[in-house]
Each structure stands twice: as C-alpha cells, then as structure tokens.
GROMACS .gro file of C-alpha atoms in nm:
model
  174
    1MET     CA    1  -7.089  -1.377  -0.833
    2THR     CA    2  -7.348  -1.626  -0.705
    3VAL     CA    3  -7.316  -1.788  -0.383
    4THR     CA    4  -7.502  -2.106  -0.378
    5GLN     CA    5  -7.758  -2.145  -0.038
    6PHE     CA    6  -7.828  -2.501   0.100
    7GLN     CA    7  -8.167  -2.578   0.153
    8ASP     CA    8  -8.408  -2.857   0.250
    9ALA     CA    9  -8.782  -2.865   0.340
   10ARG     CA   10  -8.681  -2.758   0.663
   11GLY     CA   11  -8.438  -2.432   0.589
   12ASP     CA   12  -8.106  -2.349   0.567
   13LEU     CA   13  -7.929  -2.713   0.601
   14PHE     CA   14  -7.667  -2.519   0.836
   15ASP     CA   15  -7.922  -2.380   1.087
   16ASN     CA   16  -7.885  -2.724   1.279
   17PRO     CA   17  -7.544  -2.862   1.346
   18LEU     CA   18  -7.475  -3.161   1.413
   19PRO     CA   19  -7.506  -3.321   1.721
   20ARG     CA   20  -7.247  -3.219   1.995
   21ARG     CA   21  -7.091  -3.414   2.310
   22SER     CA   22  -7.187  -3.234   2.607
   23PRO     CA   23  -6.911  -2.987   2.728
   24GLY     CA   24  -6.683  -3.203   3.004
   25ALA     CA   25  -6.825  -3.534   2.898
   26GLN     CA   26  -6.624  -3.833   2.969
   27LEU     CA   27  -6.449  -4.037   2.682
   28ASP     CA   28  -6.573  -4.381   2.624
   29SER     CA   29  -6.277  -4.493   2.771
   30GLY     CA   30  -6.281  -4.297   3.085
   31GLY     CA   31  -5.939  -4.114   3.009
   32GLU     CA   32  -5.866  -3.764   2.917
   33GLU     CA   33  -5.764  -3.658   2.555
   34ALA     CA   34  -5.453  -3.391   2.686
   35LEU     CA   35  -5.072  -3.459   2.720
   36PRO     CA   36  -4.929  -3.490   3.068
   37GLU     CA   37  -4.807  -3.113   3.239
   38SER     CA   38  -4.455  -3.275   3.199
   39ALA     CA   39  -4.474  -3.261   2.815
   40PHE     CA   40  -4.515  -2.873   2.830
   41GLN     CA   41  -4.168  -2.801   2.914
   42PRO     CA   42  -4.151  -2.462   3.050
   43VAL     CA   43  -3.891  -2.230   2.900
   44ALA     CA   44  -3.710  -1.986   3.142
   45GLY     CA   45  -3.826  -1.617   3.153
   46GLN     CA   46  -4.139  -1.650   2.883
   47PRO     CA   47  -4.413  -1.769   3.083
   48ARG     CA   48  -4.613  -1.625   3.351
   49PRO     CA   49  -4.641  -1.777   3.641
   50GLY     CA   50  -4.838  -2.089   3.642
   51GLN     CA   51  -4.809  -2.104   3.252
   52SER     CA   52  -4.654  -2.322   3.047
   53ALA     CA   53  -4.390  -2.231   2.733
   54LEU     CA   54  -4.682  -2.388   2.501
   55HIS     CA   55  -4.956  -2.209   2.666
   56ALA     CA   56  -4.768  -1.869   2.657
   57GLU     CA   57  -4.689  -1.945   2.278
   58LEU     CA   58  -5.053  -1.991   2.217
   59GLY     CA   59  -5.148  -1.695   2.432
   60ALA     CA   60  -4.895  -1.474   2.260
   61LEU     CA   61  -5.035  -1.588   1.888
   62ARG     CA   62  -5.391  -1.429   2.041
   63ASP     CA   63  -5.222  -1.144   2.131
   64ARG     CA   64  -5.032  -1.053   1.840
   65VAL     CA   65  -5.312  -1.111   1.599
   66PRO     CA   66  -5.592  -0.923   1.605
   67GLY     CA   67  -5.918  -1.123   1.543
   68VAL     CA   68  -5.768  -1.471   1.718
   69ARG     CA   69  -6.054  -1.623   1.956
   70GLY     CA   70  -5.851  -1.898   2.031
   71ALA     CA   71  -5.573  -2.192   1.911
   72VAL     CA   72  -5.589  -2.612   1.991
   73LEU     CA   73  -5.312  -2.841   1.957
   74ALA     CA   74  -5.403  -3.152   1.842
   75GLY     CA   75  -5.285  -3.489   1.702
   76VAL     CA   76  -5.387  -3.611   1.345
   77ASP     CA   77  -5.591  -3.840   1.464
   78GLY     CA   78  -5.833  -3.553   1.668
   79GLN     CA   79  -5.667  -3.587   2.051
   80LEU     CA   80  -5.693  -3.270   2.220
   81LEU     CA   81  -5.332  -3.185   2.335
   82GLY     CA   82  -5.384  -2.867   2.474
   83HIS     CA   83  -5.575  -2.518   2.395
   84ASP     CA   84  -5.570  -2.149   2.536
   85LEU     CA   85  -5.958  -2.110   2.433
   86THR     CA   86  -6.149  -1.939   2.704
   87ALA     CA   87  -6.493  -1.922   2.538
   88GLY     CA   88  -6.667  -2.073   2.273
   89PRO     CA   89  -6.656  -2.417   2.072
   90GLU     CA   90  -6.511  -2.711   2.279
   91PRO     CA   91  -6.164  -2.780   2.250
   92LEU     CA   92  -6.233  -3.149   2.169
   93ASP     CA   93  -6.466  -3.051   1.907
   94LEU     CA   94  -6.190  -2.842   1.787
   95ALA     CA   95  -5.918  -3.079   1.789
   96ALA     CA   96  -6.153  -3.326   1.556
   97LEU     CA   97  -6.219  -3.050   1.310
   98ALA     CA   98  -5.845  -2.978   1.322
   99ALA     CA   99  -5.799  -3.336   1.193
  100THR     CA  100  -6.030  -3.369   0.981
  101THR     CA  101  -5.981  -3.047   0.791
  102PHE     CA  102  -5.582  -3.210   0.778
  103GLY     CA  103  -5.702  -3.491   0.642
  104LEU     CA  104  -5.848  -3.342   0.363
  105GLY     CA  105  -5.614  -3.073   0.292
  106ARG     CA  106  -5.340  -3.364   0.275
  107GLN     CA  107  -5.542  -3.570   0.037
  108CYS     CA  108  -5.581  -3.227  -0.197
  109GLY     CA  109  -5.218  -3.196  -0.183
  110LEU     CA  110  -5.156  -3.561  -0.246
  111THR     CA  111  -5.397  -3.563  -0.552
  112LEU     CA  112  -5.266  -3.228  -0.715
  113GLN     CA  113  -4.896  -3.371  -0.641
  114GLN     CA  114  -4.861  -3.013  -0.494
  115GLY     CA  115  -4.654  -3.192  -0.164
  116PRO     CA  116  -4.713  -3.181   0.184
  117LEU     CA  117  -5.012  -2.967   0.335
  118ARG     CA  118  -4.867  -2.635   0.510
  119GLU     CA  119  -5.186  -2.478   0.588
  120LEU     CA  120  -5.578  -2.501   0.558
  121THR     CA  121  -5.827  -2.239   0.613
  122VAL     CA  122  -6.204  -2.212   0.625
  123HIS     CA  123  -6.370  -1.919   0.586
  124SER     CA  124  -6.731  -1.879   0.701
  125HIS     CA  125  -6.962  -1.572   0.764
  126GLN     CA  126  -6.843  -1.531   1.059
  127GLY     CA  127  -6.489  -1.610   1.114
  128TYR     CA  128  -6.235  -1.883   1.035
  129PHE     CA  129  -6.056  -2.178   1.096
  130THR     CA  130  -5.668  -2.228   1.025
  131VAL     CA  131  -5.494  -2.592   1.084
  132TYR     CA  132  -5.103  -2.603   1.071
  133GLY     CA  133  -4.926  -2.881   1.082
  134VAL     CA  134  -4.648  -2.856   1.351
  135SER     CA  135  -4.531  -3.151   1.296
  136ASP     CA  136  -4.627  -3.517   1.125
  137GLN     CA  137  -4.830  -3.589   1.423
  138ILE     CA  138  -4.946  -3.256   1.563
  139LEU     CA  139  -5.144  -2.956   1.442
  140LEU     CA  140  -5.221  -2.610   1.544
  141ALA     CA  141  -5.559  -2.478   1.512
  142VAL     CA  142  -5.651  -2.147   1.490
  143LEU     CA  143  -6.012  -1.978   1.580
  144GLY     CA  144  -6.040  -1.640   1.453
  145ASP     CA  145  -6.362  -1.423   1.430
  146ASP     CA  146  -6.476  -1.201   1.102
  147ARG     CA  147  -6.207  -0.951   1.167
  148LEU     CA  148  -5.888  -1.169   1.127
  149ASN     CA  149  -5.649  -1.077   0.882
  150VAL     CA  150  -5.549  -1.424   0.735
  151SER     CA  151  -5.224  -1.294   0.566
  152TRP     CA  152  -5.136  -1.160   0.934
  153LEU     CA  153  -5.209  -1.461   1.122
  154HIS     CA  154  -5.011  -1.676   0.866
  155LEU     CA  155  -4.700  -1.475   0.929
  156GLU     CA  156  -4.701  -1.509   1.289
  157ALA     CA  157  -4.849  -1.858   1.327
  158GLY     CA  158  -4.560  -2.021   1.108
  159PRO     CA  159  -4.290  -1.931   1.377
  160VAL     CA  160  -4.524  -2.057   1.653
  161ALA     CA  161  -4.568  -2.367   1.526
  162GLU     CA  162  -4.169  -2.401   1.511
  163ARG     CA  163  -4.141  -2.264   1.875
  164ILE     CA  164  -4.411  -2.523   1.957
  165ALA     CA  165  -4.225  -2.799   1.749
  166ASP     CA  166  -3.911  -2.732   1.946
  167LEU     CA  167  -4.086  -2.745   2.290
  168LEU     CA  168  -4.245  -3.035   2.209
  169HIS     CA  169  -3.933  -3.219   2.057
  170VAL     CA  170  -4.080  -3.293   1.760
  171GLY     CA  171  -3.967  -3.227   1.438
  172GLY     CA  172  -4.139  -2.981   1.202
  173THR     CA  173  -4.335  -3.081   0.899
  174THR     CA  174  -4.102  -2.991   0.639
   0.00000   0.00000   0.00000
C-alpha cells in the first residue's frame, strides 16, 4: 500500500498549518463562545465539588478510555459550548473543526443515502479526532493520541453522548 505525500516547492503542505487565532483572543462580536454555567445542570452525587455534571461526563470519558486527551462540546455552527482540555489545541479551534467535520460527514451520509451521521473519525499520524452527534444541534468531539483504541472510544462515547443530551435537555440524533 502506498501513501501519497502532498508537497509543493516549499516542502510538505502539512508542515505549516493555517493561521490560528491567539489563545484567549476575543471574538469579533466581543462576546464569549460558551453556554452560561446555568446550562450545565449538576446531577446530585456525580460531579466533584466545583464541577458540573457536564464536565464530569467529559472527564469520565477521558478517565475510562486510555489515549483520550480531552473533549469539546460544540454547536453544529462551530460555537464552543464547553470543554475539558487542559493543554493542546485551542478549544475554539476544535469546536470549529467539529462543525466542519460533522458537515462533511453529514453530506457524505446524505449523498450515499446511508442516513444520518453517527460518528466520524479522522486518523492522523499522531492521533485521532472523532465527532459524535449529541443532538441535531450539539456535537461531542474527542481528541485522542496515537494510543487510542477507537473501538473502545465508540463503546464509551455513545452512552456519554446520551447522558449529555439528557443533561442539556435536548433530544438525541436518532
């Protein structure tokens, strides 16, 4: 099997990623891309002190599946709703990538007449990026390193997406 490397006169096209916004940069609108904390209804007995039930679900996914670096909740429009990332890519960037990935996967499903998107995984040299539909408007995106067992992630992420849908009081995708 041959892997094609895309290159131009300056070398590998993927060596220089697209320009990125500065960490913590303000939106053009001056607002924040996050749901108010009141949207994250705590469930008694589940979260640690100072942690919402939503963040507890995201953290539990990382704890249960080796190789998960973190997760992002995003709207299908790319709006960041919440995350549990401590390091790595900007959560705002991952929210935008999740929406773009979802849009591509949704269009593939429609064109191929295979129904709504369930999940889509991007496997790169150093890790994974998987997007799940929590509802028709909310996405769960999981960032994993190269040790990630994707099958294990799929088994764990489905129930997490359902619990997140319940916590946010939104219907599931199916």
